[in-house]
Amino acid sequence: MADAKSTPDLWLGTWALGGKGVSGTVKHSKALIDAAYQYGIRHIDTAFFYGNGQAHDTIANAIKNQRSHWHICEKVGLRWASRNRRSEEHT
């Protein structure tokens, strides 16, 4: 378990990654991840519903040649309600 001394100050949030219907394109998302890496960011915050469900694929593609350099934080406990509604907390 990480403590305050080893937890980084900056993480890359990926809510808007994924392309269609989201901010930018998959190409832009990869460029963002590459830029974060260049600036020393090695931690990614994500969830299965980010980027309308496409963020995971976008992240996997962008870091496939550098996977051992990244730490990924995945949110759990949420489920996709429907394509037209926001996710709901899973109880």
PDB file of N, CA and C in Angstrom:
ATOM      1  N   MET A   1       0.839  -1.173   0.000  1.00  0.00           N
ATOM      2  CA  MET A   1       0.000   0.000   0.000  1.00  0.00           C
ATOM      3  C   MET A   1       0.884   1.236   0.000  1.00  0.00           C
ATOM      4  N   ALA A   2       0.612   2.163  -0.890  1.00  0.00           N
ATOM      5  CA  ALA A   2       1.396   3.397  -0.967  1.00  0.00           C
ATOM      6  C   ALA A   2       1.064   4.313   0.197  1.00  0.00           C
ATOM      7  N   ASP A   3       2.064   5.041   0.649  1.00  0.00           N
ATOM      8  CA  ASP A   3       1.819   6.027   1.696  1.00  0.00           C
ATOM      9  C   ASP A   3       1.966   7.426   1.098  1.00  0.00           C
ATOM     10  N   ALA A   4       1.753   8.450   1.890  1.00  0.00           N
ATOM     11  CA  ALA A   4       1.796   9.822   1.406  1.00  0.00           C
ATOM     12  C   ALA A   4       3.160  10.188   0.823  1.00  0.00           C
ATOM     13  N   LYS A   5       4.212   9.567   1.303  1.00  0.00           N
ATOM     14  CA  LYS A   5       5.551   9.876   0.811  1.00  0.00           C
ATOM     15  C   LYS A   5       5.785   9.337  -0.596  1.00  0.00           C
ATOM     16  N   SER A   6       5.131   8.242  -0.958  1.00  0.00           N
ATOM     17  CA  SER A   6       5.377   7.635  -2.258  1.00  0.00           C
ATOM     18  C   SER A   6       4.261   7.883  -3.268  1.00  0.00           C
ATOM     19  N   THR A   7       3.174   8.498  -2.842  1.00  0.00           N
ATOM     20  CA  THR A   7       2.078   8.787  -3.752  1.00  0.00           C
ATOM     21  C   THR A   7       2.391  10.072  -4.507  1.00  0.00           C
ATOM     22  N   PRO A   8       2.318  10.050  -5.840  1.00  0.00           N
ATOM     23  CA  PRO A   8       2.677  11.236  -6.615  1.00  0.00           C
ATOM     24  C   PRO A   8       1.654  12.362  -6.462  1.00  0.00           C
ATOM     25  N   ASP A   9       2.126  13.580  -6.702  1.00  0.00           N
ATOM     26  CA  ASP A   9       1.235  14.738  -6.666  1.00  0.00           C
ATOM     27  C   ASP A   9       0.375  14.837  -7.916  1.00  0.00           C
ATOM     28  N   LEU A  10       0.895  14.379  -9.049  1.00  0.00           N
ATOM     29  CA  LEU A  10       0.172  14.485 -10.315  1.00  0.00           C
ATOM     30  C   LEU A  10      -0.162  13.115 -10.884  1.00  0.00           C
ATOM     31  N   TRP A  11      -1.406  12.986 -11.322  1.00  0.00           N
ATOM     32  CA  TRP A  11      -1.891  11.790 -11.996  1.00  0.00           C
ATOM     33  C   TRP A  11      -2.506  12.245 -13.313  1.00  0.00           C
ATOM     34  N   LEU A  12      -2.552  11.366 -14.275  1.00  0.00           N
ATOM     35  CA  LEU A  12      -3.246  11.663 -15.514  1.00  0.00           C
ATOM     36  C   LEU A  12      -4.665  11.121 -15.399  1.00  0.00           C
ATOM     37  N   GLY A  13      -5.635  12.012 -15.377  1.00  0.00           N
ATOM     38  CA  GLY A  13      -7.037  11.615 -15.367  1.00  0.00           C
ATOM     39  C   GLY A  13      -7.490  11.306 -16.782  1.00  0.00           C
ATOM     40  N   THR A  14      -8.303  10.263 -16.944  1.00  0.00           N
ATOM     41  CA  THR A  14      -8.635   9.808 -18.301  1.00  0.00           C
ATOM     42  C   THR A  14     -10.128   9.807 -18.601  1.00  0.00           C
ATOM     43  N   TRP A  15     -10.905  10.596 -17.872  1.00  0.00           N
ATOM     44  CA  TRP A  15     -12.354  10.650 -18.085  1.00  0.00           C
ATOM     45  C   TRP A  15     -12.689  10.917 -19.545  1.00  0.00           C
ATOM     46  N   ALA A  16     -11.965  11.815 -20.183  1.00  0.00           N
ATOM     47  CA  ALA A  16     -12.317  12.246 -21.537  1.00  0.00           C
ATOM     48  C   ALA A  16     -11.586  11.499 -22.645  1.00  0.00           C
ATOM     49  N   LEU A  17     -10.841  10.458 -22.324  1.00  0.00           N
ATOM     50  CA  LEU A  17     -10.132   9.726 -23.372  1.00  0.00           C
ATOM     51  C   LEU A  17     -11.040   8.740 -24.072  1.00  0.00           C
ATOM     52  N   GLY A  18     -10.804   8.557 -25.355  1.00  0.00           N
ATOM     53  CA  GLY A  18     -11.520   7.509 -26.046  1.00  0.00           C
ATOM     54  C   GLY A  18     -12.035   7.848 -27.414  1.00  0.00           C
ATOM     55  N   GLY A  19     -12.114   9.116 -27.765  1.00  0.00           N
ATOM     56  CA  GLY A  19     -12.536   9.437 -29.118  1.00  0.00           C
ATOM     57  C   GLY A  19     -14.004   9.740 -29.239  1.00  0.00           C
ATOM     58  N   LYS A  20     -14.712   8.995 -30.038  1.00  0.00           N
ATOM     59  CA  LYS A  20     -16.096   9.273 -30.424  1.00  0.00           C
ATOM     60  C   LYS A  20     -16.978   9.708 -29.250  1.00  0.00           C
ATOM     61  N   GLY A  21     -17.569  10.881 -29.393  1.00  0.00           N
ATOM     62  CA  GLY A  21     -18.466  11.387 -28.370  1.00  0.00           C
ATOM     63  C   GLY A  21     -17.753  11.936 -27.153  1.00  0.00           C
ATOM     64  N   VAL A  22     -16.442  11.960 -27.208  1.00  0.00           N
ATOM     65  CA  VAL A  22     -15.643  12.407 -26.081  1.00  0.00           C
ATOM     66  C   VAL A  22     -14.721  13.513 -26.583  1.00  0.00           C
ATOM     67  N   SER A  23     -14.055  14.165 -25.682  1.00  0.00           N
ATOM     68  CA  SER A  23     -13.141  15.246 -26.033  1.00  0.00           C
ATOM     69  C   SER A  23     -11.986  14.736 -26.888  1.00  0.00           C
ATOM     70  N   GLY A  24     -11.861  15.235 -28.103  1.00  0.00           N
ATOM     71  CA  GLY A  24     -10.749  14.856 -28.964  1.00  0.00           C
ATOM     72  C   GLY A  24     -10.960  13.523 -29.655  1.00  0.00           C
ATOM     73  N   THR A  25      -9.875  12.964 -30.152  1.00  0.00           N
ATOM     74  CA  THR A  25      -9.896  11.689 -30.855  1.00  0.00           C
ATOM     75  C   THR A  25      -8.937  10.731 -30.166  1.00  0.00           C
ATOM     76  N   VAL A  26      -8.929   9.504 -30.624  1.00  0.00           N
ATOM     77  CA  VAL A  26      -7.988   8.524 -30.075  1.00  0.00           C
ATOM     78  C   VAL A  26      -6.554   9.003 -30.313  1.00  0.00           C
ATOM     79  N   LYS A  27      -6.305   9.598 -31.466  1.00  0.00           N
ATOM     80  CA  LYS A  27      -4.972  10.133 -31.772  1.00  0.00           C
ATOM     81  C   LYS A  27      -4.592  11.233 -30.774  1.00  0.00           C
ATOM     82  N   HIS A  28      -5.540  12.126 -30.468  1.00  0.00           N
ATOM     83  CA  HIS A  28      -5.285  13.180 -29.479  1.00  0.00           C
ATOM     84  C   HIS A  28      -5.047  12.577 -28.091  1.00  0.00           C
ATOM     85  N   SER A  29      -5.809  11.558 -27.762  1.00  0.00           N
ATOM     86  CA  SER A  29      -5.660  10.910 -26.456  1.00  0.00           C
ATOM     87  C   SER A  29      -4.278  10.294 -26.303  1.00  0.00           C
ATOM     88  N   LYS A  30      -3.809   9.625 -27.357  1.00  0.00           N
ATOM     89  CA  LYS A  30      -2.464   9.043 -27.314  1.00  0.00           C
ATOM     90  C   LYS A  30      -1.420  10.137 -27.171  1.00  0.00           C
ATOM     91  N   ALA A  31      -1.599  11.247 -27.882  1.00  0.00           N
ATOM     92  CA  ALA A  31      -0.652  12.366 -27.778  1.00  0.00           C
ATOM     93  C   ALA A  31      -0.631  12.922 -26.353  1.00  0.00           C
ATOM     94  N   LEU A  32      -1.782  12.975 -25.706  1.00  0.00           N
ATOM     95  CA  LEU A  32      -1.856  13.450 -24.327  1.00  0.00           C
ATOM     96  C   LEU A  32      -1.097  12.523 -23.387  1.00  0.00           C
ATOM     97  N   ILE A  33      -1.291  11.221 -23.545  1.00  0.00           N
ATOM     98  CA  ILE A  33      -0.586  10.240 -22.707  1.00  0.00           C
ATOM     99  C   ILE A  33       0.918  10.318 -22.957  1.00  0.00           C
ATOM    100  N   ASP A  34       1.317  10.457 -24.212  1.00  0.00           N
ATOM    101  CA  ASP A  34       2.738  10.592 -24.541  1.00  0.00           C
ATOM    102  C   ASP A  34       3.334  11.850 -23.906  1.00  0.00           C
ATOM    103  N   ALA A  35       2.584  12.956 -23.947  1.00  0.00           N
ATOM    104  CA  ALA A  35       3.067  14.212 -23.343  1.00  0.00           C
ATOM    105  C   ALA A  35       3.200  14.062 -21.830  1.00  0.00           C
ATOM    106  N   ALA A  36       2.227  13.411 -21.198  1.00  0.00           N
ATOM    107  CA  ALA A  36       2.297  13.188 -19.750  1.00  0.00           C
ATOM    108  C   ALA A  36       3.554  12.400 -19.410  1.00  0.00           C
ATOM    109  N   TYR A  37       3.844  11.382 -20.202  1.00  0.00           N
ATOM    110  CA  TYR A  37       5.049  10.574 -19.980  1.00  0.00           C
ATOM    111  C   TYR A  37       6.309  11.435 -20.104  1.00  0.00           C
ATOM    112  N   GLN A  38       6.356  12.273 -21.125  1.00  0.00           N
ATOM    113  CA  GLN A  38       7.506  13.154 -21.330  1.00  0.00           C
ATOM    114  C   GLN A  38       7.734  14.092 -20.144  1.00  0.00           C
ATOM    115  N   TYR A  39       6.644  14.494 -19.483  1.00  0.00           N
ATOM    116  CA  TYR A  39       6.742  15.392 -18.329  1.00  0.00           C
ATOM    117  C   TYR A  39       6.893  14.650 -17.002  1.00  0.00           C
ATOM    118  N   GLY A  40       7.060  13.343 -17.067  1.00  0.00           N
ATOM    119  CA  GLY A  40       7.355  12.574 -15.866  1.00  0.00           C
ATOM    120  C   GLY A  40       6.161  11.998 -15.137  1.00  0.00           C
ATOM    121  N   ILE A  41       4.979  12.158 -15.675  1.00  0.00           N
ATOM    122  CA  ILE A  41       3.790  11.571 -15.039  1.00  0.00           C
ATOM    123  C   ILE A  41       3.775  10.083 -15.355  1.00  0.00           C
ATOM    124  N   ARG A  42       3.620   9.264 -14.316  1.00  0.00           N
ATOM    125  CA  ARG A  42       3.637   7.809 -14.487  1.00  0.00           C
ATOM    126  C   ARG A  42       2.416   7.133 -13.872  1.00  0.00           C
ATOM    127  N   HIS A  43       1.455   7.915 -13.411  1.00  0.00           N
ATOM    128  CA  HIS A  43       0.264   7.365 -12.776  1.00  0.00           C
ATOM    129  C   HIS A  43      -0.980   7.771 -13.560  1.00  0.00           C
ATOM    130  N   ILE A  44      -1.823   6.786 -13.861  1.00  0.00           N
ATOM    131  CA  ILE A  44      -3.048   7.008 -14.626  1.00  0.00           C
ATOM    132  C   ILE A  44      -4.243   6.648 -13.760  1.00  0.00           C
ATOM    133  N   ASP A  45      -5.221   7.536 -13.739  1.00  0.00           N
ATOM    134  CA  ASP A  45      -6.480   7.311 -13.035  1.00  0.00           C
ATOM    135  C   ASP A  45      -7.543   7.006 -14.085  1.00  0.00           C
ATOM    136  N   THR A  46      -8.246   5.880 -13.929  1.00  0.00           N
ATOM    137  CA  THR A  46      -9.240   5.502 -14.930  1.00  0.00           C
ATOM    138  C   THR A  46     -10.378   4.714 -14.294  1.00  0.00           C
ATOM    139  N   ALA A  47     -11.395   4.441 -15.081  1.00  0.00           N
ATOM    140  CA  ALA A  47     -12.525   3.589 -14.694  1.00  0.00           C
ATOM    141  C   ALA A  47     -13.115   3.015 -15.973  1.00  0.00           C
ATOM    142  N   PHE A  48     -13.783   1.901 -15.865  1.00  0.00           N
ATOM    143  CA  PHE A  48     -14.254   1.208 -17.063  1.00  0.00           C
ATOM    144  C   PHE A  48     -15.231   2.026 -17.896  1.00  0.00           C
ATOM    145  N   PHE A  49     -15.907   2.994 -17.296  1.00  0.00           N
ATOM    146  CA  PHE A  49     -16.885   3.789 -18.045  1.00  0.00           C
ATOM    147  C   PHE A  49     -16.308   5.105 -18.564  1.00  0.00           C
ATOM    148  N   TYR A  50     -15.055   5.394 -18.294  1.00  0.00           N
ATOM    149  CA  TYR A  50     -14.436   6.624 -18.800  1.00  0.00           C
ATOM    150  C   TYR A  50     -14.363   6.578 -20.328  1.00  0.00           C
ATOM    151  N   GLY A  51     -14.508   7.734 -20.933  1.00  0.00           N
ATOM    152  CA  GLY A  51     -14.453   7.810 -22.392  1.00  0.00           C
ATOM    153  C   GLY A  51     -15.546   7.003 -23.048  1.00  0.00           C
ATOM    154  N   ASN A  52     -16.720   6.989 -22.407  1.00  0.00           N
ATOM    155  CA  ASN A  52     -17.835   6.171 -22.901  1.00  0.00           C
ATOM    156  C   ASN A  52     -17.416   4.717 -23.064  1.00  0.00           C
ATOM    157  N   GLY A  53     -16.565   4.262 -22.170  1.00  0.00           N
ATOM    158  CA  GLY A  53     -16.122   2.876 -22.192  1.00  0.00           C
ATOM    159  C   GLY A  53     -14.899   2.614 -23.053  1.00  0.00           C
ATOM    160  N   GLN A  54     -14.354   3.641 -23.675  1.00  0.00           N
ATOM    161  CA  GLN A  54     -13.228   3.459 -24.594  1.00  0.00           C
ATOM    162  C   GLN A  54     -11.866   3.801 -24.001  1.00  0.00           C
ATOM    163  N   ALA A  55     -11.838   4.415 -22.818  1.00  0.00           N
ATOM    164  CA  ALA A  55     -10.565   4.854 -22.243  1.00  0.00           C
ATOM    165  C   ALA A  55      -9.593   3.704 -22.032  1.00  0.00           C
ATOM    166  N   HIS A  56     -10.078   2.559 -21.574  1.00  0.00           N
ATOM    167  CA  HIS A  56      -9.178   1.419 -21.330  1.00  0.00           C
ATOM    168  C   HIS A  56      -8.425   1.023 -22.592  1.00  0.00           C
ATOM    169  N   ASP A  57      -9.140   0.901 -23.705  1.00  0.00           N
ATOM    170  CA  ASP A  57      -8.500   0.523 -24.963  1.00  0.00           C
ATOM    171  C   ASP A  57      -7.503   1.575 -25.412  1.00  0.00           C
ATOM    172  N   THR A  58      -7.874   2.838 -25.236  1.00  0.00           N
ATOM    173  CA  THR A  58      -6.999   3.943 -25.623  1.00  0.00           C
ATOM    174  C   THR A  58      -5.719   3.925 -24.793  1.00  0.00           C
ATOM    175  N   ILE A  59      -5.868   3.748 -23.481  1.00  0.00           N
ATOM    176  CA  ILE A  59      -4.706   3.691 -22.590  1.00  0.00           C
ATOM    177  C   ILE A  59      -3.821   2.498 -22.949  1.00  0.00           C
ATOM    178  N   ALA A  60      -4.432   1.334 -23.102  1.00  0.00           N
ATOM    179  CA  ALA A  60      -3.665   0.117 -23.417  1.00  0.00           C
ATOM    180  C   ALA A  60      -2.845   0.295 -24.691  1.00  0.00           C
ATOM    181  N   ASN A  61      -3.453   0.874 -25.700  1.00  0.00           N
ATOM    182  CA  ASN A  61      -2.754   1.097 -26.958  1.00  0.00           C
ATOM    183  C   ASN A  61      -1.619   2.107 -26.797  1.00  0.00           C
ATOM    184  N   ALA A  62      -1.867   3.168 -26.042  1.00  0.00           N
ATOM    185  CA  ALA A  62      -0.877   4.234 -25.893  1.00  0.00           C
ATOM    186  C   ALA A  62       0.340   3.809 -25.083  1.00  0.00           C
ATOM    187  N   ILE A  63       0.157   2.932 -24.101  1.00  0.00           N
ATOM    188  CA  ILE A  63       1.288   2.580 -23.219  1.00  0.00           C
ATOM    189  C   ILE A  63       1.838   1.181 -23.464  1.00  0.00           C
ATOM    190  N   LYS A  64       1.384   0.517 -24.506  1.00  0.00           N
ATOM    191  CA  LYS A  64       1.764  -0.886 -24.706  1.00  0.00           C
ATOM    192  C   LYS A  64       3.265  -1.121 -24.751  1.00  0.00           C
ATOM    193  N   ASN A  65       4.044  -0.162 -25.205  1.00  0.00           N
ATOM    194  CA  ASN A  65       5.497  -0.341 -25.265  1.00  0.00           C
ATOM    195  C   ASN A  65       6.212   0.189 -24.024  1.00  0.00           C
ATOM    196  N   GLN A  66       5.437   0.734 -23.071  1.00  0.00           N
ATOM    197  CA  GLN A  66       6.018   1.308 -21.856  1.00  0.00           C
ATOM    198  C   GLN A  66       5.276   0.838 -20.610  1.00  0.00           C
ATOM    199  N   ARG A  67       4.528  -0.233 -20.700  1.00  0.00           N
ATOM    200  CA  ARG A  67       3.631  -0.638 -19.616  1.00  0.00           C
ATOM    201  C   ARG A  67       4.330  -0.728 -18.262  1.00  0.00           C
ATOM    202  N   SER A  68       5.539  -1.208 -18.229  1.00  0.00           N
ATOM    203  CA  SER A  68       6.230  -1.379 -16.944  1.00  0.00           C
ATOM    204  C   SER A  68       6.574  -0.043 -16.275  1.00  0.00           C
ATOM    205  N   HIS A  69       6.443   1.057 -16.995  1.00  0.00           N
ATOM    206  CA  HIS A  69       6.745   2.383 -16.448  1.00  0.00           C
ATOM    207  C   HIS A  69       5.527   3.072 -15.846  1.00  0.00           C
ATOM    208  N   TRP A  70       4.365   2.496 -16.005  1.00  0.00           N
ATOM    209  CA  TRP A  70       3.123   3.136 -15.575  1.00  0.00           C
ATOM    210  C   TRP A  70       2.486   2.431 -14.380  1.00  0.00           C
ATOM    211  N   HIS A  71       1.797   3.211 -13.557  1.00  0.00           N
ATOM    212  CA  HIS A  71       0.955   2.703 -12.474  1.00  0.00           C
ATOM    213  C   HIS A  71      -0.467   3.129 -12.816  1.00  0.00           C
ATOM    214  N   ILE A  72      -1.395   2.194 -12.764  1.00  0.00           N
ATOM    215  CA  ILE A  72      -2.774   2.490 -13.138  1.00  0.00           C
ATOM    216  C   ILE A  72      -3.686   2.280 -11.943  1.00  0.00           C
ATOM    217  N   CYS A  73      -4.488   3.277 -11.661  1.00  0.00           N
ATOM    218  CA  CYS A  73      -5.470   3.221 -10.585  1.00  0.00           C
ATOM    219  C   CYS A  73      -6.848   3.061 -11.220  1.00  0.00           C
ATOM    220  N   GLU A  74      -7.509   1.975 -10.914  1.00  0.00           N
ATOM    221  CA  GLU A  74      -8.821   1.657 -11.478  1.00  0.00           C
ATOM    222  C   GLU A  74      -9.898   1.841 -10.425  1.00  0.00           C
ATOM    223  N   LYS A  75     -10.935   2.581 -10.764  1.00  0.00           N
ATOM    224  CA  LYS A  75     -12.065   2.731  -9.850  1.00  0.00           C
ATOM    225  C   LYS A  75     -12.954   1.489  -9.938  1.00  0.00           C
ATOM    226  N   VAL A  76     -13.480   1.063  -8.820  1.00  0.00           N
ATOM    227  CA  VAL A  76     -14.368  -0.089  -8.777  1.00  0.00           C
ATOM    228  C   VAL A  76     -15.632   0.278  -8.006  1.00  0.00           C
ATOM    229  N   GLY A  77     -16.656  -0.544  -8.126  1.00  0.00           N
ATOM    230  CA  GLY A  77     -17.876  -0.331  -7.367  1.00  0.00           C
ATOM    231  C   GLY A  77     -18.930   0.446  -8.124  1.00  0.00           C
ATOM    232  N   LEU A  78     -18.657   0.788  -9.383  1.00  0.00           N
ATOM    233  CA  LEU A  78     -19.643   1.481 -10.203  1.00  0.00           C
ATOM    234  C   LEU A  78     -20.057   0.573 -11.339  1.00  0.00           C
ATOM    235  N   ARG A  79     -21.248   0.778 -11.823  1.00  0.00           N
ATOM    236  CA  ARG A  79     -21.688  -0.004 -12.978  1.00  0.00           C
ATOM    237  C   ARG A  79     -22.361   0.918 -13.976  1.00  0.00           C
ATOM    238  N   TRP A  80     -22.326   0.532 -15.218  1.00  0.00           N
ATOM    239  CA  TRP A  80     -22.930   1.305 -16.291  1.00  0.00           C
ATOM    240  C   TRP A  80     -24.436   1.087 -16.248  1.00  0.00           C
ATOM    241  N   ALA A  81     -25.204   2.163 -16.113  1.00  0.00           N
ATOM    242  CA  ALA A  81     -26.656   2.053 -16.013  1.00  0.00           C
ATOM    243  C   ALA A  81     -27.269   1.808 -17.385  1.00  0.00           C
ATOM    244  N   SER A  82     -26.924   2.612 -18.346  1.00  0.00           N
ATOM    245  CA  SER A  82     -27.366   2.454 -19.727  1.00  0.00           C
ATOM    246  C   SER A  82     -26.559   3.418 -20.572  1.00  0.00           C
ATOM    247  N   ARG A  83     -26.707   3.335 -21.872  1.00  0.00           N
ATOM    248  CA  ARG A  83     -25.962   4.240 -22.743  1.00  0.00           C
ATOM    249  C   ARG A  83     -26.471   5.676 -22.611  1.00  0.00           C
ATOM    250  N   ASN A  84     -27.684   5.861 -22.125  1.00  0.00           N
ATOM    251  CA  ASN A  84     -28.268   7.191 -22.040  1.00  0.00           C
ATOM    252  C   ASN A  84     -28.266   7.772 -20.626  1.00  0.00           C
ATOM    253  N   ARG A  85     -27.814   7.000 -19.656  1.00  0.00           N
ATOM    254  CA  ARG A  85     -27.800   7.473 -18.281  1.00  0.00           C
ATOM    255  C   ARG A  85     -26.413   7.351 -17.693  1.00  0.00           C
ATOM    256  N   ARG A  86     -26.153   8.134 -16.709  1.00  0.00           N
ATOM    257  CA  ARG A  86     -24.863   8.095 -16.033  1.00  0.00           C
ATOM    258  C   ARG A  86     -24.726   6.789 -15.247  1.00  0.00           C
ATOM    259  N   SER A  87     -23.513   6.473 -14.888  1.00  0.00           N
ATOM    260  CA  SER A  87     -23.288   5.271 -14.099  1.00  0.00           C
ATOM    261  C   SER A  87     -23.891   5.442 -12.698  1.00  0.00           C
ATOM    262  N   GLU A  88     -24.201   4.330 -12.094  1.00  0.00           N
ATOM    263  CA  GLU A  88     -24.778   4.317 -10.756  1.00  0.00           C
ATOM    264  C   GLU A  88     -23.825   3.623  -9.812  1.00  0.00           C
ATOM    265  N   GLU A  89     -23.875   4.004  -8.571  1.00  0.00           N
ATOM    266  CA  GLU A  89     -23.051   3.313  -7.589  1.00  0.00           C
ATOM    267  C   GLU A  89     -23.620   1.919  -7.377  1.00  0.00           C
ATOM    268  N   HIS A  90     -22.760   0.938  -7.403  1.00  0.00           N
ATOM    269  CA  HIS A  90     -23.173  -0.439  -7.201  1.00  0.00           C
ATOM    270  C   HIS A  90     -23.258  -0.707  -5.706  1.00  0.00           C
ATOM    271  N   THR A  91     -24.415  -1.099  -5.263  1.00  0.00           N
ATOM    272  CA  THR A  91     -24.584  -1.370  -3.827  1.00  0.00           C
ATOM    273  C   THR A  91     -24.795  -2.838  -3.573  1.00  0.00           C
TER     274      THR A  91
END
